[in-house]
Amino acid sequence: MENKFGMFIHWGFYSLLGVQEQVLARNDMKNEEYEQYMHQFNPVDYDPEEWVLLAKKAGMKYICFTAKHHDGFCMWDTKYTPYNIMNTPYKKDVLRMLADACEKHGMLLSLYYSNPDWHHENAYNSLSTHQWKSRCPEKADSVKYREFVKNQITELLTGYGKIYTLFWDIPPRYEDKSLNELARKLMPGILINNRGYDQGDFATPERNVPDGSRFPAMTEACESVGEQSWGYRSNEDYFSARFLMKSIDKIMAMGGSYLLNIGPMPSGKLPEEGVRLIEKIGDWYQRMEGNLENHEADPFPYRIAGADAFIASRKNNKTYLHFYQGISSSAINFFSIPGAPRAVRLLNDGRALPVRFEKLPAYFDMGVARGPFYSITHIPADEFPLEPMVIEITW
Ligand code: GLC
């Protein structure tokens, strides 16, 4: 996936309860009681340009929006169910407004669509997880339900301009290639995740930074600024910027994309703490000068003294060493390096770093053979205690 950094947005009238996007199930509410909240949803402060500009400022290239979450409520003007945004006091197509703002600012738009649907009477799927609040398991009818899904996907992929990726959620656990075929027919070039009715195009590790140094296939990892919820939560526990930047750097170094979520409040405003985090992460990300994007694996078996974990990636004639947990000293010593670097920079602040060649070293051997080595020196390790550090070597 060409675009590496995106904003995930979980928004629905569930934000009114300030608990979690699955509050209906988590708090074991009655569907009837929960569904009444739609009549209170009136996000008068909603200004999608604010969201788009925040994403842009952070260096994000796309926004993935929850068109329909598990509760089945639709955030666009759909003609296939009255359970949608047009029948709230707000009465405006929030997806249309977001699509327009994205178009205006050159931001790509992706859509999230939940397969579980706790409102549609035919949606119950005994093979799948997340069926807790399905209304009428006795009326389960996957053929009818898939017709409904196809109709809605058609609306979404024909009425809102270019859609970059389709994020199905919760695999139905049976195959029906016709859904993704339809999506591709309607939106040539769309990328589809692997949580739908077939394998799709890309994998979706969630709230997890996998081991290893390279993803075997196209991958988009997702994580939220909040630890407890994807939707707005009034007493959210937020991750540290340090933790999130570390995950972002590692996922990108492994060749993946990263979708960072925030849950807007019922007013339409983004929660301040989440905004602050995205700005902080964005500040670091922008200092990477877009250099975390579109890297290939660097196949060279670098051997570095010391215990700092890193992943090497490559773009053109440059190697990037991602020290995603930071660097623990002012020098990195290589026992094995392809040749003499022409230039070395620390992307965190752009400074040039000197390189030294030592013929008679062997002061430390750290279990590695003694011999001549290259050192990249004068690394200001303590100046960036919270950030992953990325070193660019030009060959
Ligand atoms: C999980 C959750 C869902 C959330 C999604 C984001 O599947 O069930 O609430 O939307 O993760 O990837």
JSON list of C-alpha atoms and ligand atoms in Angstrom, two decimals, residues 8 10 21-22 69-70 112 130 167 169-170 195 206 222 230, ligand 1:
[
{"chain": "A", "resi": 8, "resn": "PHE", "atom": "CA", "xyz": [-9.01, 5.91, 11.57]},
{"chain": "A", "resi": 10, "resn": "HIS", "atom": "CA", "xyz": [-14.82, 5.64, 14.84]},
{"chain": "A", "resi": 21, "resn": "GLU", "atom": "CA", "xyz": [-18.33, 1.84, 20.13]},
{"chain": "A", "resi": 22, "resn": "GLN", "atom": "CA", "xyz": [-19.76, -1.48, 21.30]},
{"chain": "A", "resi": 69, "resn": "HIS", "atom": "CA", "xyz": [-20.29, -0.16, 12.89]},
{"chain": "A", "resi": 70, "resn": "HIS", "atom": "CA", "xyz": [-21.62, -3.29, 14.59]},
{"chain": "A", "resi": 112, "resn": "TYR", "atom": "CA", "xyz": [-15.02, 0.87, 7.34]},
{"chain": "A", "resi": 130, "resn": "HIS", "atom": "CA", "xyz": [-19.58, -10.28, 17.52]},
{"chain": "A", "resi": 167, "resn": "PHE", "atom": "CA", "xyz": [-12.15, -1.93, 5.60]},
{"chain": "A", "resi": 169, "resn": "ASP", "atom": "CA", "xyz": [-14.73, -5.64, 9.90]},
{"chain": "A", "resi": 170, "resn": "ILE", "atom": "CA", "xyz": [-15.20, -9.04, 11.54]},
{"chain": "A", "resi": 195, "resn": "ARG", "atom": "CA", "xyz": [-11.76, -9.13, 7.13]},
{"chain": "A", "resi": 206, "resn": "GLU", "atom": "CA", "xyz": [-4.87, -4.80, 15.34]},
{"chain": "A", "resi": 222, "resn": "CYS", "atom": "CA", "xyz": [-4.38, -0.30, 13.28]},
{"chain": "A", "resi": 230, "resn": "TRP", "atom": "CA", "xyz": [-12.03, 3.09, 19.37]},
{"chain": "B", "resi": 1, "resn": "GLC", "atom": "C1", "xyz": [-12.42, -4.71, 16.45]},
{"chain": "B", "resi": 1, "resn": "GLC", "atom": "C2", "xyz": [-13.62, -4.22, 17.21]},
{"chain": "B", "resi": 1, "resn": "GLC", "atom": "C3", "xyz": [-14.20, -2.99, 16.65]},
{"chain": "B", "resi": 1, "resn": "GLC", "atom": "C4", "xyz": [-13.23, -2.03, 16.01]},
{"chain": "B", "resi": 1, "resn": "GLC", "atom": "C5", "xyz": [-12.19, -2.73, 15.20]},
{"chain": "B", "resi": 1, "resn": "GLC", "atom": "C6", "xyz": [-11.11, -1.82, 14.62]},
{"chain": "B", "resi": 1, "resn": "GLC", "atom": "O1", "xyz": [-12.76, -5.50, 15.39]},
{"chain": "B", "resi": 1, "resn": "GLC", "atom": "O2", "xyz": [-14.63, -5.19, 17.31]},
{"chain": "B", "resi": 1, "resn": "GLC", "atom": "O3", "xyz": [-15.01, -2.37, 17.59]},
{"chain": "B", "resi": 1, "resn": "GLC", "atom": "O4", "xyz": [-13.97, -1.23, 15.18]},
{"chain": "B", "resi": 1, "resn": "GLC", "atom": "O5", "xyz": [-11.60, -3.69, 15.96]},
{"chain": "B", "resi": 1, "resn": "GLC", "atom": "O6", "xyz": [-10.21, -2.54, 13.84]}
]
